[in-house]
Amino acid sequence: MAGTPMWVWWALYAACYAAGGWEPTLSGLRALTERRLDVDLLMVAAALGAAAIGQITDGALLIVIFATSGALESYATQRTQDSVRGLLDLTPDTATVLRGDGTEHVVPASDLAVGDVVLVRPGERVGADGQVLDGASDVDQATITGEPLPSPKQVGDEVFAGTVNGTGALRVRVERPAGDTVLARIVAMVQEAGTTKARTQLFIEKVEQRYSVGMVIATLLLFAVPLSFGADFQPTLLRAMTFMIVASPCAVVLATMPPLLSAIANAGRHGVLVKSAVVLERLGASSVVAFDKTGTLTEGTPRVTEVRILPGVVGSDSELLALAASAENPSEHLLARAVVAAAHKAGLSLEHAEEFSALPGRGVRARVAGRLVEVGSPAHLLGTTEPDDVVVTDVASLELDGQTAVVVRVDGRVAGVVGLADHLRPGAAQAVEQIATLTGTGPVVLTGDNPRAARRIASQLGITDVHAGLLPHEKVDAVRALEAGGHKVMLVGDGINDAPALAAAHTGLAMGRAGSDLALQTADAVIVRDDLSTIPAIIALSRRARRLVTANLIIASAFISVLVAWDLLGDLPLPLGVAGHEGSTIIVGLNGLRLLRTAAWQHSDTKKRHRKGELS
């Protein structure tokens, strides 16, 4: 821009003022009609005052800072509203009601009443919370409980609206009206938690109001009082305008935003999406971290962990696995896919399965190379024969260890047992250890999975505080209980069932790859690459950012206090006032931008490993 005409400079600055200043100006004028003085309007007035005495760059910078902050806040609010609306899509629009005469009627799911009997066909979503009256199937209810495996449902079992039915047909009696289902309560809790968080902004608004009123009164008094005592107009106006500039909170604004925004940008480069500067501040304040299990601490998909054979039926573990995988190959069940994947990984060749059939909740049977192979639940396959004591012991041992036991029977004789379990994410143990060091408190597990599986995973990580079998509202209760005990809870989850707890927690982190849309939208931050090691790193980075904010506020307050005192008690030259004001702004700005460096993230990680306890 050097050498360009002055009118070009002024035109560009005017565009900057208009683009960033129209919205706070409009908001401030609306506040005035309600007899409130909005700090945004005061900032616009300060920017215009700076321009009036030739400091147009200073005013433009102030406008840009406030416009950017407002845009980030609006974006985060809109994303939260969209996430709640997206949850409603999980409930089916219609349901098939069975009348007393046996006829079927398709009605809106919202019209279902308690006592109605609905037919849920294979692959359909359940339309209401209810109890199974007839049929058997495997229902994927990960959206509600977070369980990685479909849950077998039989007569008398409970099913939830929004869950997905497997291969069997179910007749379900409606137990709760549409507005009181578990899914509807999830929506209500997310909205309630969002409202609760918004109320915390009331304190900030009160501070802004008092500051705004104080600034206006001080400026008017500094101008009007000397004039009433006969002071000259020109020097009095100059002193008042100098006060307006040196008391302008540009440095205070820059004291807060650059460190936080720089830390947000740095975290984003390392795979953590932090949705706002307020969130980044809260991350470092966390005193306990609560983890969901499935899809968070674990990968969320079962794998074959053990193959145990009985002598006399098959010759080796490989033969048993090959037969089981051949029989399971046509099945779409999650456990079947895990057995087939294990066989492929072991380099085994699979035979074609003939006469294949599947019984929901029980298992499969097929003829493989002329041999009848059955793969299914111990309750089904061991209940029709006199089981060998070794088989019973193997099944009990696997289940006590939190694994899922699958029995393989060949030509009517039990040949062995296959154990399956979810696996820990890489680096989970190290991340848990680092988090415990940073927060000074061991992490907690909150999961909808069964207690044995939860304790098995927790024991591998050294976590002793485990809450299992929790429904979404029970996870919220657990979070609130922790916070009632004085903790600031960071919840890490991935499923729709985690959304209410993510919203209720002090801060919520969602797993980016495996996370549901609602979890991603409700959470305050997203771990994009599902790397658990980023959790202790972002906590450490947040704490460093907060320390920089504190240091910047001290620097900015010191400059403002000295310059204001000089202007009120002495004769502060306008150029020196502008230089001091701009100098403090530059100092705090550059200090905050230090967190943009890659070394800032590495520094946080190094402190975790080599300076244990310092950050806690």
Coordinates of C-alpha atoms in Angstrom, one line a residue:
M1 CA 0.0 0.0 0.0
A2 CA 3.0 2.3 0.3
G3 CA 2.7 5.2 -2.1
T4 CA -1.0 4.8 -2.8
P5 CA -3.3 7.8 -2.4
M6 CA -4.7 8.5 1.0
W7 CA -8.3 8.1 -0.3
V8 CA -7.5 4.4 -1.1
W9 CA -6.4 3.8 2.5
W10 CA -9.5 5.5 3.9
A11 CA -11.8 3.6 1.6
L12 CA -10.4 0.2 2.6
Y13 CA -10.5 1.2 6.3
A14 CA -14.1 2.3 5.9
A15 CA -15.0 -1.0 4.4
C16 CA -13.3 -2.8 7.4
Y17 CA -15.3 -0.7 9.8
A18 CA -18.6 -1.3 7.9
A19 CA -18.1 -5.1 7.5
G20 CA -17.1 -5.8 11.1
G21 CA -19.0 -3.0 12.9
W22 CA -22.5 -3.0 11.5
E23 CA -23.7 -6.0 13.6
P24 CA -22.3 -4.9 17.0
T25 CA -23.6 -1.4 16.3
L26 CA -27.1 -2.8 15.6
S27 CA -26.9 -5.0 18.6
G28 CA -25.8 -2.1 20.8
L29 CA -28.6 0.1 19.5
R30 CA -31.1 -2.6 20.3
A31 CA -29.7 -2.9 23.8
L32 CA -30.0 0.9 24.3
T33 CA -33.8 0.6 23.6
E34 CA -33.9 -1.9 26.5
R35 CA -32.0 0.6 28.7
R36 CA -28.8 -1.5 28.5
L37 CA -25.3 -0.3 27.4
D38 CA -23.7 -3.1 25.3
V39 CA -19.9 -3.3 25.4
D40 CA -19.9 -4.0 21.7
L41 CA -21.4 -0.5 21.1
L42 CA -18.8 1.0 23.3
M43 CA -16.0 -0.7 21.3
V44 CA -17.5 0.7 18.1
A45 CA -17.6 4.1 19.7
A46 CA -14.0 3.8 20.7
A47 CA -13.0 2.7 17.2
L48 CA -14.8 5.7 15.7
G49 CA -13.2 8.0 18.3
A50 CA -9.8 6.6 17.4
A51 CA -10.5 7.3 13.7
A52 CA -11.7 10.8 14.5
I53 CA -8.3 11.7 15.9
G54 CA -6.4 9.9 13.1
Q55 CA -5.8 6.5 14.8
I56 CA -7.9 4.6 12.2
T57 CA -5.6 1.5 12.3
D58 CA -6.2 1.1 16.0
G59 CA -9.9 1.3 15.6
A60 CA -9.9 -1.1 12.7
L61 CA -8.0 -3.7 14.7
L62 CA -10.5 -3.4 17.5
I63 CA -13.4 -4.0 15.1
V64 CA -11.7 -7.1 13.5
I65 CA -11.1 -8.7 16.9
F66 CA -14.7 -8.3 18.1
A67 CA -16.2 -9.4 14.7
T68 CA -14.1 -12.6 14.8
S69 CA -15.1 -13.5 18.3
G70 CA -18.8 -12.9 17.5
A71 CA -18.6 -15.2 14.5
L72 CA -17.1 -18.0 16.4
E73 CA -19.8 -17.8 19.1
S74 CA -22.6 -17.8 16.5
Y75 CA -21.1 -20.8 14.7
A76 CA -20.8 -22.9 17.8
T77 CA -24.4 -22.1 18.8
Q78 CA -25.8 -23.1 15.4
R79 CA -23.9 -26.4 15.3
T80 CA -25.4 -27.3 18.7
Q81 CA -28.9 -26.6 17.4
D82 CA -28.3 -28.7 14.3
S83 CA -27.1 -31.6 16.3
V84 CA -30.3 -31.9 18.3
R85 CA -32.5 -31.7 15.2
G86 CA -30.4 -34.5 13.6
L87 CA -31.1 -36.8 16.5
L88 CA -34.8 -36.8 15.8
D89 CA -34.1 -38.5 12.4
L90 CA -33.3 -41.7 14.3
T91 CA -36.9 -42.4 15.2
P92 CA -38.8 -44.0 12.3
D93 CA -41.7 -41.9 10.9
T94 CA -44.2 -44.8 10.9
A95 CA -44.8 -48.1 12.7
T96 CA -46.9 -51.1 11.9
V97 CA -49.6 -51.6 14.5
L98 CA -51.3 -55.1 15.0
R99 CA -55.0 -54.9 15.7
G100 CA -56.9 -57.4 17.8
D101 CA -58.3 -59.0 14.6
G102 CA -54.8 -59.6 13.2
T103 CA -54.8 -56.8 10.7
E104 CA -51.9 -54.5 10.2
H105 CA -52.1 -50.7 10.1
V106 CA -49.3 -48.3 9.4
V107 CA -49.5 -45.2 11.7
P108 CA -47.2 -42.3 12.5
A109 CA -44.8 -43.4 15.2
S110 CA -45.7 -40.2 17.2
D111 CA -49.3 -41.5 17.5
L112 CA -48.3 -44.8 19.2
A113 CA -50.0 -45.2 22.6
V114 CA -49.1 -47.3 25.6
G115 CA -50.5 -50.8 25.1
D116 CA -50.3 -50.8 21.3
V117 CA -48.7 -53.9 19.7
V118 CA -46.3 -53.1 16.9
L119 CA -44.6 -55.4 14.4
V120 CA -40.9 -54.8 13.8
R121 CA -39.7 -56.6 10.7
P122 CA -36.0 -57.5 10.0
G123 CA -33.9 -54.4 9.4
E124 CA -36.4 -51.9 10.6
R125 CA -36.0 -49.4 13.4
V126 CA -38.0 -49.9 16.5
G127 CA -40.7 -47.3 16.7
A128 CA -41.2 -47.1 20.5
D129 CA -39.9 -48.3 23.8
G130 CA -41.6 -51.5 24.7
Q131 CA -41.5 -55.2 25.7
V132 CA -41.1 -58.1 23.3
L133 CA -44.3 -60.2 23.2
D134 CA -43.3 -62.7 20.5
G135 CA -40.3 -63.5 18.4
A136 CA -36.5 -63.5 18.7
S137 CA -33.9 -61.3 17.1
D138 CA -30.6 -59.5 17.6
V139 CA -31.1 -55.8 18.1
D140 CA -28.4 -53.2 17.5
Q141 CA -28.9 -50.8 20.4
A142 CA -25.5 -49.1 20.3
T143 CA -27.3 -45.8 19.9
I144 CA -28.8 -46.2 23.4
T145 CA -26.4 -48.3 25.4
G146 CA -23.2 -48.2 23.4
E147 CA -22.8 -52.0 23.3
P148 CA -20.6 -53.0 20.4
L149 CA -22.5 -56.3 19.8
P150 CA -26.2 -56.7 18.9
S151 CA -28.2 -57.6 21.9
P152 CA -30.3 -60.9 21.7
K153 CA -33.9 -60.2 22.3
Q154 CA -36.6 -62.7 23.3
V155 CA -40.0 -62.6 24.9
G156 CA -40.0 -60.4 27.9
D157 CA -36.9 -58.3 27.0
E158 CA -37.0 -54.5 26.6
V159 CA -36.4 -52.7 23.3
F160 CA -35.8 -49.0 22.7
A161 CA -37.1 -46.6 20.1
G162 CA -34.5 -45.8 17.4
T163 CA -32.6 -49.1 17.7
V164 CA -32.2 -51.4 14.6
N165 CA -33.8 -54.9 14.5
G166 CA -31.7 -57.7 13.1
T167 CA -32.8 -60.8 11.1
G168 CA -35.8 -61.8 13.2
A169 CA -39.4 -60.4 13.5
L170 CA -40.6 -59.0 16.8
R171 CA -44.0 -58.2 18.2
V172 CA -43.5 -55.4 20.7
R173 CA -46.0 -53.9 23.2
V174 CA -45.5 -50.1 23.6
E175 CA -44.6 -49.3 27.2
R176 CA -43.9 -45.5 26.9
P177 CA -45.5 -42.7 24.9
A178 CA -43.5 -41.2 22.1
G179 CA -42.6 -38.1 24.1
D180 CA -41.2 -40.2 27.0
T181 CA -38.9 -42.7 25.1
V182 CA -35.3 -43.0 26.0
L183 CA -34.4 -41.3 22.7
A184 CA -36.8 -38.4 23.4
R185 CA -35.3 -38.0 26.8
I186 CA -31.8 -37.8 25.2
V187 CA -33.0 -34.9 23.1
A188 CA -34.5 -33.1 26.1
M189 CA -31.4 -33.6 28.2
V190 CA -29.1 -32.2 25.4
Q191 CA -31.3 -29.1 25.1
E192 CA -31.5 -28.6 28.9
A193 CA -27.8 -28.9 29.3
G194 CA -27.2 -26.4 26.5
T195 CA -29.6 -24.0 28.2
T196 CA -27.7 -24.4 31.5
K197 CA -24.4 -23.6 29.9
A198 CA -25.9 -20.5 28.3
R199 CA -26.9 -19.2 31.7
T200 CA -23.3 -19.1 32.8
Q201 CA -22.8 -16.2 30.4
L202 CA -25.0 -14.0 32.7
F203 CA -22.0 -13.2 34.9
I204 CA -20.0 -12.0 31.9
E205 CA -22.9 -9.8 30.7
K206 CA -23.0 -8.1 34.1
V207 CA -19.3 -7.4 34.0
E208 CA -19.6 -6.0 30.5
Q209 CA -22.5 -3.7 31.5
R210 CA -20.7 -2.3 34.5
Y211 CA -17.5 -1.7 32.5
S212 CA -19.5 0.0 29.7
V213 CA -21.3 2.3 32.0
G214 CA -18.1 3.2 33.8
M215 CA -16.3 4.0 30.6
V216 CA -19.0 6.3 29.3
I217 CA -19.4 8.1 32.6
A218 CA -15.6 8.6 33.0
T219 CA -15.2 9.9 29.5
L220 CA -18.2 12.3 29.8
L221 CA -17.0 13.6 33.2
L222 CA -13.5 14.1 32.0
F223 CA -14.8 16.2 29.2
A224 CA -17.7 18.1 30.9
V225 CA -16.3 18.9 34.4
P226 CA -13.2 20.8 33.2
L227 CA -15.4 22.8 30.7
S228 CA -17.8 23.7 33.5
F229 CA -14.9 25.3 35.4
G230 CA -13.8 27.4 32.4
A231 CA -11.2 25.1 30.8
D232 CA -10.4 25.5 27.1
F233 CA -12.4 23.3 24.7
Q234 CA -9.6 22.1 22.6
P235 CA -7.2 20.7 25.3
T236 CA -10.2 19.3 27.2
L237 CA -11.4 17.4 24.2
L238 CA -7.9 16.2 23.5
R239 CA -7.5 14.9 27.1
A240 CA -10.9 13.1 26.8
M241 CA -10.0 11.5 23.5
T242 CA -6.6 10.5 24.9
F243 CA -8.4 8.9 27.8
M244 CA -10.8 7.1 25.4
I245 CA -7.8 5.6 23.5
V246 CA -5.6 4.6 26.5
A247 CA -8.6 3.2 28.4
S248 CA -9.7 1.3 25.3
P249 CA -9.5 -2.5 26.1
C250 CA -7.8 -3.5 22.8
A251 CA -4.9 -4.9 24.8
V252 CA -7.3 -6.7 27.2
V253 CA -9.1 -8.3 24.2
L254 CA -5.8 -9.3 22.6
A255 CA -4.7 -10.6 26.0
T256 CA -7.3 -13.3 25.8
M257 CA -8.1 -14.2 22.2
P258 CA -4.6 -14.7 20.6
P259 CA -3.4 -17.3 23.1
L260 CA -6.7 -19.2 23.0
L261 CA -7.1 -19.0 19.2
S262 CA -3.5 -19.9 18.6
A263 CA -3.9 -22.9 20.9
I264 CA -7.0 -23.9 19.0
A265 CA -5.2 -23.7 15.6
N266 CA -2.3 -25.7 17.0
A267 CA -4.6 -28.4 18.4
G268 CA -6.3 -28.6 15.1
R269 CA -3.1 -29.3 13.3
H270 CA -2.5 -32.2 15.7
G271 CA -6.0 -33.7 15.3
V272 CA -8.1 -32.0 18.0
L273 CA -11.0 -29.7 16.9
V274 CA -11.8 -27.3 19.7
K275 CA -15.1 -25.5 19.0
S276 CA -14.5 -22.2 20.8
A277 CA -12.1 -20.3 23.0
V278 CA -14.3 -20.8 26.0
V279 CA -14.0 -24.5 25.5
L280 CA -10.2 -24.3 25.4
E281 CA -10.2 -22.5 28.7
R282 CA -12.4 -25.2 30.3
L283 CA -10.3 -28.1 29.0
G284 CA -7.4 -27.2 31.2
A285 CA -9.7 -26.9 34.3
S286 CA -10.7 -30.6 34.1
S287 CA -10.0 -32.4 37.3
V288 CA -11.3 -35.9 36.3
V289 CA -11.7 -37.6 33.0
A290 CA -14.6 -40.0 32.4
F291 CA -14.4 -42.4 29.5
D292 CA -17.0 -44.3 27.6
K293 CA -15.7 -47.8 26.9
T294 CA -16.9 -49.1 23.5
G295 CA -15.5 -47.1 20.6
T296 CA -13.6 -44.8 22.9
L297 CA -11.1 -46.8 25.0
T298 CA -11.7 -49.7 22.6
E299 CA -11.9 -49.9 18.9
G300 CA -15.6 -50.9 19.0
T301 CA -15.3 -54.1 16.9
P302 CA -14.9 -57.6 18.4
R303 CA -11.9 -59.8 17.5
V304 CA -11.1 -63.4 18.1
T305 CA -8.9 -63.6 21.2
E306 CA -8.8 -67.4 21.9
V307 CA -9.6 -70.7 20.2
R308 CA -9.9 -73.7 22.6
I309 CA -10.5 -77.2 21.2
L310 CA -11.7 -80.5 22.6
P311 CA -9.6 -83.5 21.6
G312 CA -11.2 -86.1 19.4
V313 CA -13.3 -83.9 17.1
V314 CA -10.9 -81.6 15.3
G315 CA -7.1 -81.9 15.0
S316 CA -6.0 -78.3 15.7
D317 CA -7.1 -74.7 16.5
S318 CA -6.7 -73.8 12.8
E319 CA -9.0 -76.6 11.7
L320 CA -11.7 -75.5 14.2
L321 CA -11.3 -71.8 13.2
A322 CA -11.5 -72.7 9.5
L323 CA -14.7 -74.8 9.9
A324 CA -16.3 -72.0 12.1
A325 CA -15.4 -69.3 9.6
S326 CA -16.7 -71.3 6.6
A327 CA -20.0 -71.8 8.3
E328 CA -20.2 -68.1 9.4
N329 CA -19.1 -66.7 6.1
P330 CA -22.6 -66.1 4.6
S331 CA -23.8 -64.4 7.9
E332 CA -23.9 -60.6 8.4
H333 CA -23.6 -60.8 12.2
L334 CA -20.9 -58.8 13.8
L335 CA -19.4 -61.9 15.6
A336 CA -19.5 -63.9 12.4
R337 CA -17.5 -61.2 10.5
A338 CA -15.0 -61.3 13.4
V339 CA -14.5 -65.1 13.1
V340 CA -14.2 -64.8 9.3
A341 CA -11.6 -62.0 9.6
A342 CA -9.6 -64.0 12.1
A343 CA -9.5 -67.0 9.7
H344 CA -8.4 -64.7 6.8
K345 CA -5.7 -63.1 9.0
A346 CA -4.4 -66.6 9.9
G347 CA -4.2 -67.4 6.1
L348 CA -6.8 -70.2 6.3
S349 CA -8.8 -71.2 3.2
L350 CA -12.5 -71.3 3.6
E351 CA -14.9 -74.0 2.2
H352 CA -18.2 -73.3 0.6
A353 CA -21.1 -73.5 3.1
E354 CA -24.1 -75.5 2.0
E355 CA -27.6 -75.7 3.6
F356 CA -26.8 -72.5 5.5
S357 CA -29.4 -71.2 8.0
A358 CA -29.3 -68.7 10.8
L359 CA -31.4 -68.5 14.0
P360 CA -31.6 -65.0 15.5
G361 CA -30.0 -64.8 18.9
R362 CA -28.8 -68.4 18.6
G363 CA -26.3 -68.9 15.8
V364 CA -25.8 -70.5 12.4
R365 CA -25.6 -74.0 11.0
A366 CA -24.2 -75.1 7.6
R367 CA -22.7 -78.1 5.9
V368 CA -19.0 -77.6 5.3
A369 CA -17.1 -80.2 3.2
G370 CA -19.7 -82.8 4.1
R371 CA -19.6 -82.0 7.9
L372 CA -22.5 -80.4 9.8
V373 CA -21.0 -77.3 11.5
E374 CA -23.0 -75.3 14.1
V375 CA -21.7 -72.1 15.6
G376 CA -23.7 -70.3 18.3
S377 CA -24.3 -69.2 21.8
P378 CA -23.5 -71.6 24.7
A379 CA -27.0 -71.5 26.0
H380 CA -28.3 -72.8 22.6
L381 CA -25.7 -75.4 21.6
L382 CA -24.9 -76.7 25.1
G383 CA -28.5 -76.8 26.2
T384 CA -29.3 -79.6 23.7
T385 CA -26.5 -82.0 24.7
E386 CA -24.7 -83.2 27.8
P387 CA -21.8 -80.7 27.8
D388 CA -18.3 -81.9 28.7
D389 CA -17.0 -80.3 31.9
V390 CA -14.0 -78.9 30.0
V391 CA -16.4 -77.0 27.7
V392 CA -18.4 -75.6 30.6
T393 CA -15.2 -74.5 32.3
D394 CA -13.9 -72.9 29.1
V395 CA -17.1 -71.0 28.5
A396 CA -17.3 -69.8 32.1
S397 CA -13.6 -68.8 32.1
L398 CA -14.1 -66.6 28.9
E399 CA -17.3 -65.0 30.2
L400 CA -15.8 -64.2 33.6
D401 CA -12.9 -62.5 31.7
G402 CA -15.5 -60.3 30.0
Q403 CA -15.3 -62.0 26.6
T404 CA -18.0 -63.4 24.4
A405 CA -17.9 -67.2 24.2
V406 CA -19.1 -68.9 20.9
V407 CA -19.4 -72.7 20.9
V408 CA -18.6 -74.7 17.7
R409 CA -20.2 -78.1 17.2
V410 CA -19.3 -80.5 14.4
D411 CA -21.5 -83.4 13.5
G412 CA -23.4 -83.1 16.7
R413 CA -20.3 -83.1 19.0
V414 CA -18.9 -80.0 20.7
A415 CA -15.5 -79.4 19.0
G416 CA -14.4 -76.2 20.9
V417 CA -15.0 -72.7 22.0
V418 CA -14.0 -69.4 20.4
G419 CA -13.5 -66.3 22.6
L420 CA -14.2 -62.8 21.2
A421 CA -13.6 -59.4 22.7
D422 CA -13.2 -55.8 21.9
H423 CA -9.6 -54.5 21.8
L424 CA -8.0 -51.5 23.4
R425 CA -7.1 -48.6 21.2
P426 CA -3.3 -48.2 20.7
G427 CA -1.8 -46.0 23.3
A428 CA -4.8 -46.1 25.6
A429 CA -2.8 -47.3 28.6
Q430 CA -0.2 -44.5 28.3
A431 CA -2.9 -41.9 27.8
V432 CA -4.7 -43.0 30.9
E433 CA -1.5 -42.8 32.9
Q434 CA -0.6 -39.3 31.6
I435 CA -4.2 -38.1 32.3
A436 CA -4.0 -39.4 35.9
T437 CA -0.7 -37.5 36.4
L438 CA -2.1 -34.2 34.9
T439 CA -5.4 -34.2 36.8
G440 CA -4.2 -35.9 40.0
T441 CA -7.2 -38.2 39.8
G442 CA -7.6 -41.6 38.2
P443 CA -10.0 -41.7 35.2
V444 CA -13.5 -43.2 35.4
V445 CA -15.3 -45.6 33.1
L446 CA -19.0 -44.9 32.3
T447 CA -20.4 -47.4 29.9
G448 CA -23.6 -49.1 28.9
D449 CA -21.8 -52.4 28.3
N450 CA -22.0 -55.3 30.7
P451 CA -20.0 -55.1 33.9
R452 CA -17.6 -58.0 33.2
A453 CA -16.5 -56.6 29.9
A454 CA -16.1 -53.2 31.4
R455 CA -14.0 -54.4 34.3
R456 CA -11.8 -56.5 31.9
I457 CA -11.0 -53.4 29.8
A458 CA -10.6 -51.2 32.9
S459 CA -8.2 -53.6 34.6
Q460 CA -5.9 -53.6 31.5
L461 CA -5.7 -49.8 31.9
G462 CA -5.3 -49.7 35.7
I463 CA -8.7 -48.0 36.1
T464 CA -10.5 -48.9 39.3
D465 CA -13.6 -46.7 39.2
V466 CA -16.0 -48.5 36.8
H467 CA -19.7 -47.8 36.3
A468 CA -21.3 -50.3 33.8
G469 CA -24.7 -51.1 32.4
L470 CA -25.7 -47.4 32.3
L471 CA -28.5 -46.0 30.2
P472 CA -28.0 -42.4 28.8
H473 CA -29.7 -40.7 31.7
E474 CA -27.8 -42.8 34.2
K475 CA -24.5 -41.6 32.6
V476 CA -25.7 -38.0 33.2
D477 CA -26.5 -38.8 36.8
A478 CA -23.0 -40.3 37.2
V479 CA -21.4 -37.1 35.7
R480 CA -23.5 -34.9 38.0
A481 CA -22.5 -37.0 41.0
L482 CA -18.8 -36.5 40.2
E483 CA -19.4 -32.7 39.8
A484 CA -21.3 -32.6 43.0
G485 CA -18.2 -34.0 44.6
G486 CA -16.2 -31.0 43.5
H487 CA -14.8 -32.3 40.2
K488 CA -14.9 -30.6 36.8
V489 CA -15.6 -33.6 34.6
M490 CA -14.2 -34.1 31.1
L491 CA -16.3 -36.8 29.4
V492 CA -14.8 -38.7 26.3
G493 CA -17.4 -40.6 24.3
D494 CA -18.4 -41.5 20.8
G495 CA -22.1 -42.7 20.6
I496 CA -25.5 -41.1 20.6
N497 CA -26.0 -42.6 24.0
D498 CA -23.1 -40.4 25.2
A499 CA -24.6 -37.2 24.0
P500 CA -26.5 -36.2 27.1
A501 CA -23.5 -36.8 29.3
L502 CA -21.3 -34.9 26.9
A503 CA -23.6 -32.0 27.1
A504 CA -23.9 -32.2 30.9
A505 CA -20.2 -32.5 31.6
H506 CA -17.9 -29.5 32.2
T507 CA -16.3 -30.4 28.9
G508 CA -17.1 -33.1 26.3
L509 CA -14.7 -34.7 23.8
A510 CA -16.0 -36.9 21.0
M511 CA -14.1 -39.5 18.9
G512 CA -14.1 -38.2 15.4
R513 CA -13.9 -41.3 13.2
A514 CA -16.2 -43.6 15.2
G515 CA -18.4 -40.9 16.7
S516 CA -22.0 -40.5 15.9
D517 CA -23.2 -37.2 14.3
L518 CA -24.9 -36.2 17.5
A519 CA -21.9 -36.9 19.7
L520 CA -19.7 -34.9 17.3
Q521 CA -22.1 -31.9 17.4
T522 CA -22.8 -32.0 21.1
A523 CA -19.2 -32.3 22.2
D524 CA -17.1 -29.2 22.9
A525 CA -14.2 -30.7 21.1
V526 CA -13.5 -33.6 18.6
I527 CA -10.5 -35.9 18.5
V528 CA -10.4 -36.1 14.7
R529 CA -8.1 -39.2 14.4
D530 CA -9.3 -41.0 17.5
D531 CA -5.8 -40.7 19.0
L532 CA -6.2 -40.9 22.8
S533 CA -2.7 -39.5 23.3
T534 CA -4.1 -36.1 22.2
I535 CA -6.2 -35.9 25.4
P536 CA -3.4 -35.3 27.9
A537 CA -1.7 -33.1 25.3
I538 CA -4.7 -30.8 24.8
I539 CA -5.2 -30.5 28.6
A540 CA -1.5 -29.4 29.0
L541 CA -1.8 -27.0 26.0
S542 CA -5.0 -25.5 27.5
R543 CA -3.3 -24.9 30.8
R544 CA -0.4 -23.2 29.2
A545 CA -2.8 -21.0 27.2
R546 CA -4.5 -20.0 30.4
R547 CA -1.2 -19.1 32.0
L548 CA -0.4 -16.9 29.0
V549 CA -3.8 -15.2 29.2
T550 CA -3.2 -14.4 32.9
A551 CA 0.2 -13.0 32.0
N552 CA -1.2 -10.9 29.2
L553 CA -4.0 -9.5 31.4
I554 CA -1.4 -8.4 33.9
I555 CA 0.6 -6.7 31.2
A556 CA -2.4 -5.1 29.6
S557 CA -3.9 -3.9 32.9
A558 CA -0.5 -2.5 34.0
F559 CA -0.2 -0.4 30.8
I560 CA -3.8 0.8 30.9
S561 CA -3.5 1.7 34.6
V562 CA -0.3 3.7 34.1
L563 CA -1.5 5.5 31.0
V564 CA -4.9 6.4 32.5
A565 CA -3.3 7.6 35.7
W566 CA -0.8 9.7 33.7
D567 CA -3.6 11.2 31.6
L568 CA -5.8 12.0 34.7
L569 CA -3.0 13.2 37.0
G570 CA -0.5 14.6 34.6
D571 CA -0.2 15.7 31.0
L572 CA 0.0 12.7 28.8
P573 CA 0.9 13.6 25.2
L574 CA -1.4 12.0 22.7
P575 CA 1.4 10.4 20.6
L576 CA 2.9 8.9 23.7
G577 CA -0.5 7.6 24.8
V578 CA -1.1 6.0 21.4
A579 CA 2.4 4.6 21.4
G580 CA 1.9 3.1 24.9
H581 CA -1.5 1.7 24.0
E582 CA -0.3 0.2 20.7
G583 CA 2.8 -1.1 22.4
S584 CA 0.9 -3.0 25.0
T585 CA -1.4 -4.4 22.2
I586 CA 1.6 -5.6 20.2
I587 CA 3.3 -7.2 23.3
V588 CA 0.3 -9.2 24.4
G589 CA -0.6 -10.1 20.8
L590 CA 2.9 -11.5 20.0
N591 CA 3.0 -13.3 23.4
G592 CA -0.3 -15.0 22.6
L593 CA 0.8 -16.0 19.1
R594 CA 3.7 -18.1 20.6
L595 CA 1.2 -21.0 20.9
L596 CA 0.9 -21.2 17.1
R597 CA 4.3 -22.8 17.0
T598 CA 4.5 -26.6 16.6
A599 CA 6.9 -26.6 19.6
A600 CA 4.1 -25.5 21.8
W601 CA 2.3 -28.8 21.3
Q602 CA 5.6 -30.7 21.7
H603 CA 6.4 -28.7 24.8
S604 CA 3.1 -29.7 26.3
D605 CA 3.8 -33.4 25.6
T606 CA 7.3 -33.1 27.0
K607 CA 6.0 -31.6 30.2
K608 CA 3.7 -34.6 30.6
R609 CA 6.5 -37.1 30.3
H610 CA 9.3 -35.4 32.2
R611 CA 7.7 -33.0 34.7
K612 CA 5.1 -35.2 36.3
G613 CA 2.9 -33.4 38.7
E614 CA 3.8 -29.9 37.8
L615 CA 0.7 -29.2 35.7
S616 CA -1.7 -30.8 38.1

